[in-house]
Amino acid sequence: MIFTNGSNMAAQRSLLRALGWTESEISKPLVGIICAQSDIIPGHTHLSEIARAVSEGVLAAGGKPVVVPSIGVCDGIAMGHKGMRYSLPSREIIADSAEILATAHAFDAIVFVGNCDKIIPGMLMGAVRVNVPAVFVSGGPMLAGRKEGKKLSLSSMFEAVGAYTSGKIDEKELSAYECTACPSCGSCSGMFTANSMNCLLEALGMALPGNGTVPAVYSARIALAKRTGEAVMKLIERNLRPRDILTPTALKNAERLDMAIGASSNSVLHLLALASELGFSKEQISLDTMNAISAETPNLCRLAPAGEHYIEELNEAGGISAVIRTLIDANLFDGSAMTAAALTQEELTKNARVLDSEIIRPVSAPYSGYGGLAVLKGNLAKEGAVVKKSAVDPKMYCHSGPARVFDSEEEAMLAISGNRIKAGDVVVIRYEGPKGGPGMREMLSPTSSIVGAGLGDTVALITDGRFSGATRGAAIGHVCPEAAAGGVIGVVQEGDMIEIDIEKGEINLRVPDEEIAKRLATFTPKEKPAEGYLKRYRALVASASDGAVLR
């Protein structure tokens, strides 16, 4: 409440009076509601309504709410063209703008209202920097689409494009998918990046129960937003701040949940970036700690694209609280961690119960005994690579095949759509990493086209770029070091044999060490043209193994 402090703030208060504020309003705690409403993002089109509900909660609890904006990118719309180069880089702009808005206007607390992909991670990073009491509420997930009795999602749509390109369906069938895959506002209905991060917010303790799973179109979402507005006022009273909640224990809890629900591989990038923002060491949080957690955490949920269930079904089965309760009871989740509800995770989930043991399986009968994500290492990825193991056909856990090498997503797509990729191949897409892209594009189109063409159980894809949370199949991303940084992926040649063993966590180029050293000695990485923000981003961005943060 900096503006109530004496005559030295009279000029600032005069500007608040210009807004029509009363003495009473000026004297109340100032709560910034950073809202990423947008008319171009399906997950954000309704966020003004969510922000309004948050405002009502803040007012009811004695605060003064003010709504301010945030940018955002829809990954689905940006997919497959140069716009995707801006998706991951937008995370840093979102973090910067949250820091600027909150600090410049002396907010006493913040409620972050976002939903999709890089918006939530960027807001988390901003919350850590500002470190005033803060809580999140998302816009909620989209309902699953339905076509002839079968549930669909955005990944179904991209795979339908692949089926059309390979001649498996006609244009009329493709149109039927297009008109039914995304039936409502909200974040895309599978366990893709947006829903993954919104679920992880609950495990991090930065959002109230239901944040990750209550559908966007349910009135319960509005009620949740109101409770979130009330919750932030309790945080002010207790002076409970993000750095009090986001401890190494909280991040490890989030990793546990990540593995249990089979979240998007992009969550690895964002948790590493959050750890970096918090100043945690690699001994506390790293790819290696994530892999260790994955090895001992059972995969309890298989949601689209890994399975046939959708976020709305997870909500009906008890939601993330039920998954957390299951993990606490199995001593796999630290219930002593504090949350933005001003309760510990143990207290917050004490009454949570699994209502459908097929959607949320018991620890004694999981889908698998290990987590949904795996980190691979080898001479092709000395710093690591990431795969969503739960979405890989077990037949592809071990795969060896000839490299089909492409220096961009576009080159790879031409080969895939031209039916030049054959069973057994390993598609290598390089120069799509944080520096190489620049921007580390998600590449749902190549993976979906492979699956749509019926090659999902015979062809692997590896890249120094990213794959969408909607991706399924043997798609291995985040290969580090990337080609643009002089990584071995940059010297792979057409026809080289690549061996992948997801069970052992290995990925190797089957070329003699002397030959690899010889190639690297004469290797000069390519540099793609870049301008504006991307040119600056390329100069500052770190490896994906460090969360692709700016240095």
Coordinates of C-alpha atoms in Angstrom, one line a residue:
M1 CA 0.0 0.0 0.0
I2 CA 2.8 2.4 -1.0
F3 CA 0.4 5.1 -2.3
T4 CA -1.1 5.7 1.1
N5 CA 2.2 6.7 2.7
G6 CA 2.1 10.5 3.3
S7 CA 2.6 13.6 1.3
N8 CA 5.6 12.3 -0.7
M9 CA 3.0 10.1 -2.7
A10 CA 0.5 12.9 -3.2
A11 CA 1.4 13.4 -6.9
Q12 CA 1.0 9.6 -7.6
R13 CA -2.3 9.6 -5.7
S14 CA -3.5 12.5 -7.9
L15 CA -3.1 10.2 -10.9
L16 CA -5.1 7.4 -9.2
R17 CA -7.8 10.0 -8.6
A18 CA -7.7 10.7 -12.3
L19 CA -8.9 7.2 -12.7
G20 CA -11.9 8.0 -10.5
W21 CA -10.6 6.2 -7.5
T22 CA -12.0 7.1 -4.0
E23 CA -10.1 7.5 -0.8
S24 CA -11.3 4.1 0.3
E25 CA -10.0 2.4 -2.9
I26 CA -6.6 4.1 -2.6
S27 CA -6.2 2.9 0.9
K28 CA -6.7 -0.8 0.1
P29 CA -4.1 -3.3 -1.0
L30 CA -3.4 -2.9 -4.7
V31 CA -3.8 -6.2 -6.5
G32 CA -2.6 -6.4 -10.1
I33 CA -4.5 -8.9 -12.2
I34 CA -2.1 -9.6 -15.1
C35 CA -4.5 -11.0 -17.8
A36 CA -3.5 -12.4 -21.2
Q37 CA -6.9 -12.1 -22.8
S38 CA -6.7 -12.3 -26.6
D39 CA -9.1 -12.6 -29.4
I40 CA -6.8 -14.9 -31.4
I41 CA -6.1 -17.6 -28.8
P42 CA -8.9 -20.0 -28.1
G43 CA -7.6 -20.6 -24.6
H44 CA -7.6 -16.9 -23.9
T45 CA -10.6 -15.5 -25.7
H46 CA -12.7 -15.7 -22.5
L47 CA -10.1 -14.5 -20.0
S48 CA -11.7 -11.1 -19.4
E49 CA -14.5 -13.0 -17.8
I50 CA -12.1 -14.9 -15.6
A51 CA -10.3 -11.6 -14.7
R52 CA -13.6 -10.1 -13.8
A53 CA -14.4 -12.9 -11.4
V54 CA -11.0 -12.6 -9.8
S55 CA -11.7 -8.9 -9.3
E56 CA -14.9 -9.7 -7.6
G57 CA -13.1 -12.1 -5.2
V58 CA -10.4 -9.4 -4.5
L59 CA -13.1 -6.8 -3.8
A60 CA -15.1 -9.2 -1.5
A61 CA -11.9 -9.8 0.5
G62 CA -11.0 -6.1 0.9
G63 CA -8.6 -5.4 -2.0
K64 CA -8.5 -3.0 -4.9
P65 CA -8.1 -5.0 -8.2
V66 CA -6.6 -3.5 -11.4
V67 CA -6.4 -5.5 -14.6
V68 CA -3.4 -5.1 -16.9
P69 CA -2.4 -7.0 -20.0
S70 CA 0.1 -9.6 -21.1
I71 CA 1.0 -10.8 -24.6
G72 CA 0.6 -14.4 -25.6
V73 CA 1.2 -16.8 -28.6
C74 CA -1.1 -19.6 -29.6
D75 CA 1.2 -22.5 -30.5
G76 CA -1.3 -24.3 -32.6
I77 CA -1.9 -21.3 -34.8
A78 CA 1.8 -20.5 -35.0
M79 CA 2.6 -24.1 -35.9
G80 CA 4.2 -24.9 -39.2
H81 CA 5.4 -21.4 -40.2
K82 CA 7.9 -18.7 -39.1
G83 CA 5.5 -17.6 -36.4
M84 CA 6.5 -20.6 -34.3
R85 CA 10.0 -19.2 -33.9
Y86 CA 8.5 -16.6 -31.6
S87 CA 6.6 -18.9 -29.3
L88 CA 9.4 -20.0 -26.8
P89 CA 11.1 -16.5 -27.0
S90 CA 7.7 -15.0 -26.0
R91 CA 8.2 -16.6 -22.6
E92 CA 11.0 -14.2 -21.8
I93 CA 9.0 -11.1 -22.9
I94 CA 6.0 -12.2 -20.8
A95 CA 8.3 -12.6 -17.7
D96 CA 9.9 -9.2 -18.4
S97 CA 6.5 -7.4 -18.9
A98 CA 5.1 -8.9 -15.7
E99 CA 8.2 -7.7 -13.8
I100 CA 7.9 -4.3 -15.3
L101 CA 4.1 -3.9 -14.8
A102 CA 4.1 -5.1 -11.2
T103 CA 7.2 -3.1 -10.1
A104 CA 6.5 0.1 -11.9
H105 CA 2.9 0.3 -10.4
A106 CA 3.9 -1.0 -7.0
F107 CA 1.4 -3.8 -6.8
D108 CA 1.0 -5.2 -3.4
A109 CA 0.1 -8.6 -4.8
I110 CA -0.6 -10.2 -8.2
V111 CA -3.1 -12.7 -9.7
F112 CA -1.9 -14.1 -12.9
V113 CA -4.7 -15.0 -15.4
G114 CA -3.3 -17.0 -18.4
N115 CA -3.8 -20.4 -20.0
C116 CA -1.6 -21.5 -22.8
D117 CA 1.8 -22.8 -23.6
K118 CA 4.5 -20.2 -22.8
I119 CA 2.3 -17.7 -21.1
I120 CA 2.0 -19.5 -17.8
P121 CA 5.8 -20.3 -17.6
G122 CA 6.6 -16.7 -18.4
M123 CA 4.2 -15.5 -15.7
L124 CA 5.8 -17.9 -13.2
M125 CA 9.2 -16.4 -14.0
G126 CA 7.9 -12.9 -13.5
A127 CA 6.2 -13.8 -10.2
V128 CA 9.6 -15.0 -8.9
R129 CA 11.3 -11.8 -9.9
V130 CA 8.8 -9.5 -8.3
N131 CA 8.2 -11.8 -5.3
V132 CA 5.1 -10.1 -3.9
P133 CA 2.2 -12.4 -2.9
A134 CA 0.9 -14.1 -6.0
V135 CA -1.5 -16.8 -7.2
F136 CA -2.5 -18.2 -10.6
V137 CA -5.8 -19.1 -12.2
S138 CA -6.0 -20.4 -15.7
G139 CA -8.8 -20.2 -18.2
G140 CA -9.3 -23.9 -18.1
P141 CA -9.2 -26.7 -20.7
M142 CA -11.3 -27.0 -23.9
L143 CA -13.9 -29.8 -24.1
A144 CA -12.9 -32.8 -26.2
G145 CA -14.2 -32.8 -29.8
R146 CA -16.5 -35.5 -30.9
K147 CA -16.8 -37.1 -34.4
E148 CA -19.0 -40.1 -34.9
G149 CA -18.9 -41.0 -31.2
K150 CA -15.1 -40.7 -31.0
K151 CA -13.4 -38.0 -28.9
L152 CA -10.9 -35.7 -30.6
S153 CA -8.3 -33.1 -29.9
L154 CA -6.0 -30.8 -31.8
S155 CA -3.5 -33.7 -32.2
S156 CA -6.3 -35.7 -33.9
M157 CA -6.6 -32.8 -36.4
F158 CA -2.9 -32.6 -37.2
E159 CA -2.8 -36.4 -37.7
A160 CA -5.8 -36.1 -40.0
V161 CA -3.8 -33.8 -42.1
G162 CA -1.1 -36.4 -42.3
A163 CA -3.7 -39.0 -43.2
Y164 CA -5.0 -36.8 -46.0
T165 CA -1.5 -36.1 -47.4
S166 CA -0.8 -39.8 -47.6
G167 CA -4.1 -40.5 -49.3
K168 CA -5.7 -42.3 -46.4
I169 CA -8.7 -39.9 -46.1
D170 CA -10.3 -37.6 -48.5
E171 CA -11.0 -33.8 -48.3
K172 CA -14.5 -34.3 -47.0
E173 CA -13.3 -36.4 -44.1
L174 CA -10.5 -33.9 -43.4
S175 CA -13.2 -31.1 -43.2
A176 CA -15.3 -33.2 -40.8
Y177 CA -12.3 -33.4 -38.5
E178 CA -11.6 -29.7 -38.9
C179 CA -15.1 -28.7 -37.9
T180 CA -15.3 -31.0 -34.8
A181 CA -11.8 -31.2 -33.2
C182 CA -11.9 -28.0 -31.2
P183 CA -15.5 -27.5 -30.0
S184 CA -15.1 -24.8 -27.3
C185 CA -12.9 -22.1 -25.9
G186 CA -10.1 -23.2 -23.5
S187 CA -6.7 -24.8 -23.7
C188 CA -6.5 -27.8 -26.1
S189 CA -8.2 -30.8 -24.5
G190 CA -5.3 -33.3 -24.2
M191 CA -2.3 -33.4 -21.9
F192 CA -0.5 -30.9 -24.1
T193 CA 1.8 -28.1 -22.9
A194 CA -0.9 -25.7 -21.7
N195 CA -2.8 -28.2 -19.6
S196 CA 0.4 -29.7 -18.4
M197 CA 1.6 -26.4 -17.0
N198 CA -1.8 -25.6 -15.5
C199 CA -1.8 -29.0 -13.7
L200 CA 1.8 -28.5 -12.5
L201 CA 0.8 -25.1 -11.0
E202 CA -1.3 -27.1 -8.5
A203 CA 1.7 -29.3 -7.6
L204 CA 4.0 -26.2 -7.3
G205 CA 1.4 -24.7 -4.9
M206 CA 0.8 -21.6 -7.0
A207 CA -2.8 -22.3 -7.9
L208 CA -5.9 -23.6 -6.1
P209 CA -7.3 -27.1 -6.7
G210 CA -9.1 -27.4 -10.0
N211 CA -6.9 -25.0 -11.8
G212 CA -5.6 -27.6 -14.2
T213 CA -8.8 -29.6 -15.0
V214 CA -12.1 -27.7 -14.5
P215 CA -13.3 -27.1 -18.1
A216 CA -13.3 -23.5 -19.4
V217 CA -17.0 -23.5 -20.1
Y218 CA -18.1 -24.7 -16.6
S219 CA -19.5 -22.2 -14.1
A220 CA -17.1 -23.9 -11.6
R221 CA -14.3 -22.1 -13.4
I222 CA -15.8 -18.7 -12.6
A223 CA -16.2 -19.7 -8.9
L224 CA -12.6 -20.9 -8.9
A225 CA -11.5 -17.5 -10.2
K226 CA -13.5 -15.7 -7.4
R227 CA -11.9 -18.0 -4.7
T228 CA -8.5 -17.2 -6.3
G229 CA -9.1 -13.4 -5.8
E230 CA -10.0 -14.1 -2.2
A231 CA -6.9 -16.3 -1.7
V232 CA -4.5 -13.6 -2.8
M233 CA -5.8 -11.4 0.0
K234 CA -4.9 -14.1 2.5
L235 CA -1.4 -14.3 1.1
I236 CA -1.1 -10.5 1.7
E237 CA -2.2 -11.0 5.3
R238 CA 0.4 -13.8 5.8
N239 CA 3.1 -12.1 3.7
L240 CA 3.4 -15.4 1.9
R241 CA 5.4 -14.9 -1.4
P242 CA 6.3 -17.0 -4.4
R243 CA 9.9 -17.7 -3.2
D244 CA 8.4 -19.0 0.1
I245 CA 6.3 -21.5 -1.9
L246 CA 8.6 -22.3 -4.8
T247 CA 11.2 -24.2 -2.9
P248 CA 13.3 -27.1 -4.3
T249 CA 10.7 -29.4 -2.7
A250 CA 7.9 -27.7 -4.6
L251 CA 9.7 -28.2 -7.9
K252 CA 10.4 -31.8 -7.2
N253 CA 6.7 -32.3 -6.3
A254 CA 5.9 -30.8 -9.7
E255 CA 8.3 -33.2 -11.3
R256 CA 6.6 -36.1 -9.5
L257 CA 3.2 -35.0 -10.8
D258 CA 4.7 -34.4 -14.2
M259 CA 5.8 -38.0 -14.4
A260 CA 2.6 -39.4 -12.9
I261 CA 0.3 -37.7 -15.4
G262 CA 2.5 -38.0 -18.5
A263 CA 2.8 -34.3 -19.1
S264 CA 4.3 -32.5 -22.1
S265 CA 8.0 -32.8 -22.7
N266 CA 8.0 -28.9 -22.8
S267 CA 7.4 -29.0 -19.1
V268 CA 11.1 -29.9 -18.7
L269 CA 12.1 -26.7 -20.4
H270 CA 9.9 -24.6 -18.2
L271 CA 10.7 -26.3 -14.9
L272 CA 14.4 -25.9 -15.7
A273 CA 13.8 -22.2 -16.5
L274 CA 11.9 -21.7 -13.3
A275 CA 14.8 -23.4 -11.3
S276 CA 17.2 -21.0 -13.0
E277 CA 15.1 -18.0 -12.1
L278 CA 15.0 -19.2 -8.5
G279 CA 18.8 -19.6 -8.5
F280 CA 18.7 -23.3 -7.7
S281 CA 21.8 -25.3 -8.4
K282 CA 22.0 -28.3 -10.9
E283 CA 22.4 -30.5 -7.8
Q284 CA 19.0 -29.4 -6.7
I285 CA 17.1 -29.4 -10.1
S286 CA 18.5 -30.6 -13.5
L287 CA 17.8 -33.1 -16.3
D288 CA 19.5 -35.7 -14.2
T289 CA 17.3 -35.1 -11.1
M290 CA 14.2 -35.2 -13.4
N291 CA 15.4 -38.5 -14.8
A292 CA 15.9 -40.0 -11.3
I293 CA 12.4 -38.9 -10.3
S294 CA 11.0 -40.4 -13.5
A295 CA 12.6 -43.7 -12.7
E296 CA 10.9 -44.0 -9.4
T297 CA 7.5 -42.4 -10.1
P298 CA 4.7 -44.6 -11.7
N299 CA 2.8 -43.3 -14.7
L300 CA -0.8 -43.2 -13.4
C301 CA -2.6 -41.3 -16.2
R302 CA -2.6 -41.7 -19.9
L303 CA -4.4 -38.8 -21.5
A304 CA -4.4 -37.8 -25.1
P305 CA -2.2 -38.0 -27.1
A306 CA -0.8 -40.9 -25.1
G307 CA -4.2 -42.4 -24.4
E308 CA -7.9 -42.1 -25.0
H309 CA -8.8 -40.0 -22.0
Y310 CA -9.1 -36.2 -21.9
I311 CA -8.7 -33.5 -19.3
E312 CA -12.4 -33.2 -18.6
E313 CA -12.3 -36.9 -17.7
L314 CA -9.4 -36.3 -15.3
N315 CA -11.5 -33.6 -13.7
E316 CA -14.4 -36.0 -13.2
A317 CA -12.0 -38.6 -11.8
G318 CA -11.0 -36.4 -8.9
G319 CA -8.6 -33.9 -10.7
I320 CA -5.0 -33.2 -9.8
S321 CA -5.8 -33.2 -6.1
A322 CA -6.7 -36.9 -6.4
V323 CA -3.4 -37.6 -8.1
I324 CA -1.4 -35.6 -5.5
R325 CA -3.3 -37.4 -2.7
T326 CA -2.4 -40.8 -4.3
L327 CA 1.3 -39.8 -4.5
I328 CA 1.3 -38.4 -0.9
D329 CA -0.1 -41.7 0.4
A330 CA 2.6 -43.6 -1.5
N331 CA 5.3 -41.3 0.0
L332 CA 6.2 -40.0 -3.5
F333 CA 5.1 -36.4 -2.9
D334 CA 6.0 -34.1 0.0
G335 CA 2.7 -33.0 1.6
S336 CA 4.5 -30.5 3.9
A337 CA 5.0 -28.1 1.0
M338 CA 3.1 -24.8 1.4
T339 CA 0.6 -23.6 -1.2
A340 CA -1.1 -20.3 -2.3
A341 CA -4.2 -21.5 -0.4
A342 CA -2.1 -20.8 2.8
L343 CA -2.4 -24.6 3.5
T344 CA 0.1 -27.4 3.0
Q345 CA -0.4 -29.9 0.2
E346 CA -1.3 -32.4 2.9
E347 CA -4.0 -30.2 4.3
L348 CA -5.3 -29.1 0.9
T349 CA -5.8 -32.6 -0.5
K350 CA -6.8 -34.5 2.7
N351 CA -10.3 -35.1 1.4
A352 CA -9.4 -35.7 -2.3
R353 CA -10.3 -39.1 -3.6
V354 CA -9.9 -41.0 -6.9
L355 CA -13.3 -41.5 -8.4
D356 CA -12.3 -43.5 -11.5
S357 CA -9.3 -45.9 -11.1
E358 CA -9.0 -46.3 -14.9
I359 CA -8.4 -42.5 -15.4
I360 CA -6.2 -42.3 -12.3
R361 CA -4.7 -45.7 -11.7
P362 CA -3.5 -46.8 -8.2
V363 CA 0.3 -46.9 -7.6
S364 CA -0.1 -50.7 -7.3
A365 CA -1.4 -51.0 -10.9
P366 CA 0.0 -48.1 -12.9
Y367 CA 0.2 -47.8 -16.7
S368 CA 3.9 -48.2 -16.2
G369 CA 6.3 -48.3 -13.2
Y370 CA 8.2 -45.3 -14.4
G371 CA 7.3 -41.7 -15.3
G372 CA 5.8 -40.4 -18.6
L373 CA 9.0 -38.6 -19.6
A374 CA 12.5 -39.9 -20.1
V375 CA 15.9 -38.2 -20.6
L376 CA 18.3 -39.8 -23.1
K377 CA 22.0 -39.3 -23.3
G378 CA 24.8 -40.5 -25.5
N379 CA 27.3 -39.3 -28.1
L380 CA 24.5 -37.7 -30.0
A381 CA 23.1 -35.8 -26.9
K382 CA 25.9 -35.4 -24.3
E383 CA 23.8 -32.8 -22.4
G384 CA 20.6 -34.8 -22.9
A385 CA 17.5 -35.2 -25.0
V386 CA 13.8 -35.6 -23.9
V387 CA 11.1 -37.9 -25.0
K388 CA 7.5 -38.4 -23.9
K389 CA 7.9 -42.1 -23.2
S390 CA 4.2 -42.6 -22.3
A391 CA 3.3 -41.6 -25.9
V392 CA 5.7 -43.9 -27.6
D393 CA 4.6 -47.3 -29.0
P394 CA 6.6 -49.9 -26.9
K395 CA 7.8 -51.4 -30.2
M396 CA 9.9 -48.2 -30.7
Y397 CA 11.5 -48.2 -27.2
C398 CA 14.5 -49.8 -29.0
H399 CA 15.1 -48.6 -32.6
S400 CA 18.1 -48.5 -34.9
G401 CA 17.9 -47.0 -38.4
P402 CA 19.5 -44.9 -41.0
A403 CA 19.5 -41.1 -40.6
R404 CA 17.4 -39.0 -42.9
V405 CA 18.9 -35.5 -42.4
F406 CA 17.2 -32.2 -42.8
D407 CA 18.3 -28.7 -41.8
S408 CA 14.9 -27.4 -41.2
E409 CA 11.3 -28.4 -40.4
E410 CA 10.3 -27.3 -43.9
E411 CA 12.8 -29.7 -45.6
A412 CA 11.6 -32.6 -43.5
M413 CA 7.9 -31.9 -44.3
L414 CA 8.6 -31.9 -48.0
A415 CA 10.2 -35.4 -47.6
I416 CA 7.4 -36.7 -45.4
S417 CA 4.6 -35.3 -47.6
G418 CA 6.4 -36.6 -50.7
N419 CA 6.4 -40.1 -49.2
R420 CA 10.2 -40.2 -49.1
I421 CA 10.4 -41.4 -45.5
K422 CA 10.3 -45.2 -45.2
A423 CA 9.7 -47.6 -42.3
G424 CA 12.8 -47.9 -40.2
D425 CA 14.2 -44.4 -40.9
V426 CA 15.3 -42.0 -38.2
V427 CA 14.3 -38.5 -39.3
V428 CA 16.9 -35.9 -38.1
I429 CA 15.7 -32.3 -38.0
R430 CA 18.5 -29.9 -36.9
Y431 CA 19.1 -26.1 -36.7
E432 CA 15.8 -25.8 -34.9
G433 CA 17.2 -25.3 -31.4
P434 CA 17.1 -22.1 -29.3
K435 CA 20.0 -20.6 -31.2
G436 CA 19.7 -22.5 -34.5
G437 CA 16.0 -21.7 -35.2
P438 CA 16.4 -19.3 -33.7
G439 CA 13.5 -19.8 -31.3
M440 CA 13.3 -23.6 -30.9
R441 CA 10.1 -24.3 -32.8
E442 CA 7.6 -26.9 -31.8
M443 CA 7.2 -29.4 -34.7
L444 CA 3.8 -31.1 -34.4
S445 CA 3.4 -31.2 -38.2
P446 CA 6.2 -33.6 -38.9
T447 CA 5.3 -36.0 -36.1
S448 CA 1.6 -35.9 -36.9
S449 CA 2.3 -36.5 -40.5
I450 CA 4.4 -39.5 -39.7
V451 CA 1.7 -40.9 -37.5
G452 CA -1.0 -40.0 -40.0
A453 CA 0.8 -41.8 -42.7
G454 CA 0.8 -45.0 -40.6
L455 CA 4.6 -44.9 -39.8
G456 CA 4.3 -44.0 -36.1
D457 CA 5.5 -47.4 -35.0
T458 CA 8.4 -47.7 -37.4
V459 CA 9.9 -44.3 -37.8
A460 CA 11.7 -42.2 -35.1
L461 CA 12.3 -38.4 -35.2
I462 CA 15.0 -36.6 -33.4
T463 CA 15.6 -32.8 -33.3
D464 CA 17.5 -30.1 -31.4
G465 CA 14.1 -28.3 -31.6
R466 CA 11.0 -29.1 -29.7
F467 CA 7.9 -31.3 -30.2
S468 CA 4.4 -30.2 -29.1
G469 CA 2.8 -31.7 -26.1
A470 CA 0.3 -33.0 -28.6
T471 CA 3.0 -35.1 -30.2
R472 CA 2.9 -38.9 -30.0
G473 CA 5.4 -41.5 -31.3
A474 CA 9.2 -41.9 -31.0
A475 CA 9.8 -38.1 -31.1
I476 CA 13.0 -37.1 -29.3
G477 CA 13.5 -33.4 -28.8
H478 CA 15.8 -31.0 -27.0
V479 CA 19.0 -32.7 -28.4
C480 CA 21.8 -30.9 -26.7
P481 CA 24.3 -29.5 -27.6
E482 CA 22.3 -28.2 -30.6
A483 CA 23.7 -28.1 -34.1
A484 CA 24.1 -24.3 -34.0
A485 CA 26.3 -24.7 -30.9
G486 CA 28.6 -27.2 -32.5
G487 CA 26.7 -30.3 -31.3
V488 CA 27.2 -33.8 -32.8
I489 CA 23.7 -33.6 -34.4
G490 CA 25.2 -31.0 -36.7
V491 CA 27.7 -33.6 -38.3
V492 CA 25.2 -36.5 -38.7
Q493 CA 25.3 -37.5 -42.4
E494 CA 22.6 -39.1 -44.5
G495 CA 22.5 -42.8 -44.0
D496 CA 24.5 -42.8 -40.7
M497 CA 23.1 -45.4 -38.3
I498 CA 21.4 -44.0 -35.2
E499 CA 20.6 -46.2 -32.2
I500 CA 17.9 -45.3 -29.7
D501 CA 17.2 -47.2 -26.5
I502 CA 14.5 -45.4 -24.5
E503 CA 14.5 -48.1 -21.8
K504 CA 18.3 -47.6 -21.1
G505 CA 18.1 -43.8 -21.7
E506 CA 20.5 -43.8 -24.6
I507 CA 20.8 -42.2 -28.0
N508 CA 23.9 -42.7 -30.1
L509 CA 25.4 -42.1 -33.5
R510 CA 26.9 -45.4 -34.6
V511 CA 30.0 -43.8 -36.2
P512 CA 33.5 -44.4 -34.9
D513 CA 34.7 -41.8 -32.3
E514 CA 37.6 -40.8 -34.5
E515 CA 35.3 -40.1 -37.5
I516 CA 33.0 -38.0 -35.3
A517 CA 36.1 -36.0 -34.0
K518 CA 37.3 -35.5 -37.6
R519 CA 33.9 -34.2 -38.7
L520 CA 33.6 -31.8 -35.7
A521 CA 37.2 -30.5 -36.3
T522 CA 36.1 -29.1 -39.7
F523 CA 32.5 -28.3 -38.8
T524 CA 31.2 -24.7 -39.0
P525 CA 27.6 -24.4 -37.9
K526 CA 25.1 -22.7 -40.2
E527 CA 23.5 -19.5 -39.1
K528 CA 20.0 -18.8 -40.3
P529 CA 19.0 -15.2 -41.1
A530 CA 17.4 -13.5 -38.1
E531 CA 16.3 -10.0 -37.4
G532 CA 14.6 -7.9 -34.6
Y533 CA 13.9 -9.7 -31.4
L534 CA 15.0 -13.1 -32.7
K535 CA 18.5 -11.8 -33.5
R536 CA 18.8 -10.5 -29.9
Y537 CA 17.3 -13.8 -28.5
R538 CA 19.9 -15.9 -30.4
A539 CA 22.7 -13.9 -29.0
L540 CA 21.6 -14.4 -25.4
V541 CA 19.8 -17.7 -25.2
A542 CA 21.3 -20.7 -23.3
S543 CA 21.1 -24.4 -24.0
A544 CA 17.8 -26.2 -23.8
S545 CA 19.4 -28.3 -21.1
D546 CA 19.4 -25.2 -19.0
G547 CA 15.8 -24.3 -19.8
A548 CA 16.7 -22.1 -22.8
V549 CA 16.8 -19.0 -20.5
L550 CA 18.5 -15.8 -21.5
R551 CA 22.0 -15.2 -20.1

